[in-house]
Short mmCIF file of C-alpha atoms in Angstrom, two decimals:
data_model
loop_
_atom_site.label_atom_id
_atom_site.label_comp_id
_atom_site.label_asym_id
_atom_site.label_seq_id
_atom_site.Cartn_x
_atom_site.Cartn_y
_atom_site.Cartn_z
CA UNK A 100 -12.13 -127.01 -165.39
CA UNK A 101 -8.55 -127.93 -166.18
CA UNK A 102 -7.47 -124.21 -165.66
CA UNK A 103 -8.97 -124.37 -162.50
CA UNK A 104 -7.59 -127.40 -161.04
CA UNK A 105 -4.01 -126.32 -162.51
CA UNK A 106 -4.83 -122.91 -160.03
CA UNK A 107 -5.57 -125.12 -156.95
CA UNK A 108 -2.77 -127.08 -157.57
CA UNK A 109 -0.14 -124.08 -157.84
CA UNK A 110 -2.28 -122.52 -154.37
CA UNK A 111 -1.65 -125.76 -152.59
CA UNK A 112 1.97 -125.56 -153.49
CA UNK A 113 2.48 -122.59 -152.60
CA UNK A 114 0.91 -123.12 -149.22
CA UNK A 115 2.75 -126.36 -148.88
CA UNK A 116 6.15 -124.15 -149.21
CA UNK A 117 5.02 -121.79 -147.06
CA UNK A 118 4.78 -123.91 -144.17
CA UNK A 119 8.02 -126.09 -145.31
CA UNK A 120 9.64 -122.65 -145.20
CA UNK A 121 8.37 -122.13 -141.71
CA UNK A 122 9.17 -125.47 -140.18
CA UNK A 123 12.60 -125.04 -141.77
CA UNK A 124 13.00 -127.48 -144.24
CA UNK A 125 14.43 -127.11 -147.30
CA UNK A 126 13.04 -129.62 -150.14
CA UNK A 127 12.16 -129.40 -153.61
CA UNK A 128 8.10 -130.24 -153.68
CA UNK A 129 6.32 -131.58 -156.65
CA UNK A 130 2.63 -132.31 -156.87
CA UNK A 131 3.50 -136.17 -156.05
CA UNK A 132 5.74 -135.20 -153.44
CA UNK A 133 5.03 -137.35 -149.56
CA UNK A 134 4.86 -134.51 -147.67
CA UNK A 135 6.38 -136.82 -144.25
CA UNK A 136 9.00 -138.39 -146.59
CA UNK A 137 9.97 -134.35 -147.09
CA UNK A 138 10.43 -134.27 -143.27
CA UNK A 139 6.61 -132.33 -142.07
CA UNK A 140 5.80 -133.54 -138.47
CA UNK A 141 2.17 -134.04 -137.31
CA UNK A 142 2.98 -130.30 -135.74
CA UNK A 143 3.57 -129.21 -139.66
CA UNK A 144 0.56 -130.74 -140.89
CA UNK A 145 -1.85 -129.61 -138.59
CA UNK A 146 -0.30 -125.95 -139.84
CA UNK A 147 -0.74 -127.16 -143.17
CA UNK A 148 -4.34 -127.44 -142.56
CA UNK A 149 -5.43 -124.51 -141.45
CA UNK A 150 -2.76 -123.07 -143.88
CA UNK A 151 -5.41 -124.69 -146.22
CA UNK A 152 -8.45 -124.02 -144.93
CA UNK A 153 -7.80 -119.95 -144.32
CA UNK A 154 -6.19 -120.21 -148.39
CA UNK A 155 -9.38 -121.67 -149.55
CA UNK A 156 -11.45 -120.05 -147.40
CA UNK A 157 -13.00 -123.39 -146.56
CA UNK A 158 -13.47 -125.11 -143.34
CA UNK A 159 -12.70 -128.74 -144.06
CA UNK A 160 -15.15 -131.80 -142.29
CA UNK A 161 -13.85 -133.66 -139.93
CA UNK A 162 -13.83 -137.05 -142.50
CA UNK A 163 -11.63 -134.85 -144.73
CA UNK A 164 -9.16 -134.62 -142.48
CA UNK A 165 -7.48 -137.66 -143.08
CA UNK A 166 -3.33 -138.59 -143.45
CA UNK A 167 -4.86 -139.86 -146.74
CA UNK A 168 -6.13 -136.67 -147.89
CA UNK A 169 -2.62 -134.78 -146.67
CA UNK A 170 -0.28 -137.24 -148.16
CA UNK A 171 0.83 -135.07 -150.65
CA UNK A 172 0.06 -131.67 -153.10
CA UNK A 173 -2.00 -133.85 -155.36
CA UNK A 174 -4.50 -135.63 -152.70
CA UNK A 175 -5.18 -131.86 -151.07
CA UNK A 176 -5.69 -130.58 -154.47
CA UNK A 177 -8.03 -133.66 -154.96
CA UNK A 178 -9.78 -133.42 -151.44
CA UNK A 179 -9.85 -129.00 -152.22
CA UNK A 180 -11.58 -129.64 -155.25
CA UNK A 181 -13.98 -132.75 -153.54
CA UNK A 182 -14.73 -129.97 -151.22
CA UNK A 183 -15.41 -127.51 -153.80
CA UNK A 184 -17.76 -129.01 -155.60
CA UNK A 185 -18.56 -129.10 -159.31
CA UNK A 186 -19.99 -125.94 -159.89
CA UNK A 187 -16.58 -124.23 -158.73
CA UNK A 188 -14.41 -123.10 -161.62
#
């Protein structure tokens, strides 16, 4: 399971960048990183998302999509894996 959560981790990173890279904003992003401290807009997360959704080929419910749950690398790798559920990895 640990392998697993270490591979949604790097995913969400990586999809995190991504749209960092889009939006223009250069930051250096660790798991515990506050994604609107970094500078995303609501615009940005919204993109992050659907970044997330199409990544993990999941489409998220609407109680999941919380600023809670998008606060940073490590509470969409938390909600990704909610949404996963246990038999996944």
């Amino acid at each position: 399971m640990h392998d697993f959560a270490v591979n949604v981790q790097n995913r969400v990173l990586s999809v995190v960048r991504s749209v960092l890279e889009q939006n223009a904003i250069t930051a250096d992003v660790h798991p515990e990183s506050r994604l609107v401290d970094i500078g995303l807009s609501s615009m940005g997360m919204v993109e992050l998302m659907l970044k997330v959704e199409a990544e993990f080929d999941l489409i998220l419910p609407q109680l999941a999509i919380t600023p809670e749950n998008f606060q940073s690398v490590k509470t969409m790798e938390r909600m990704i894996l909610n949404q996963l559920g246990p038999g996944s990895g």
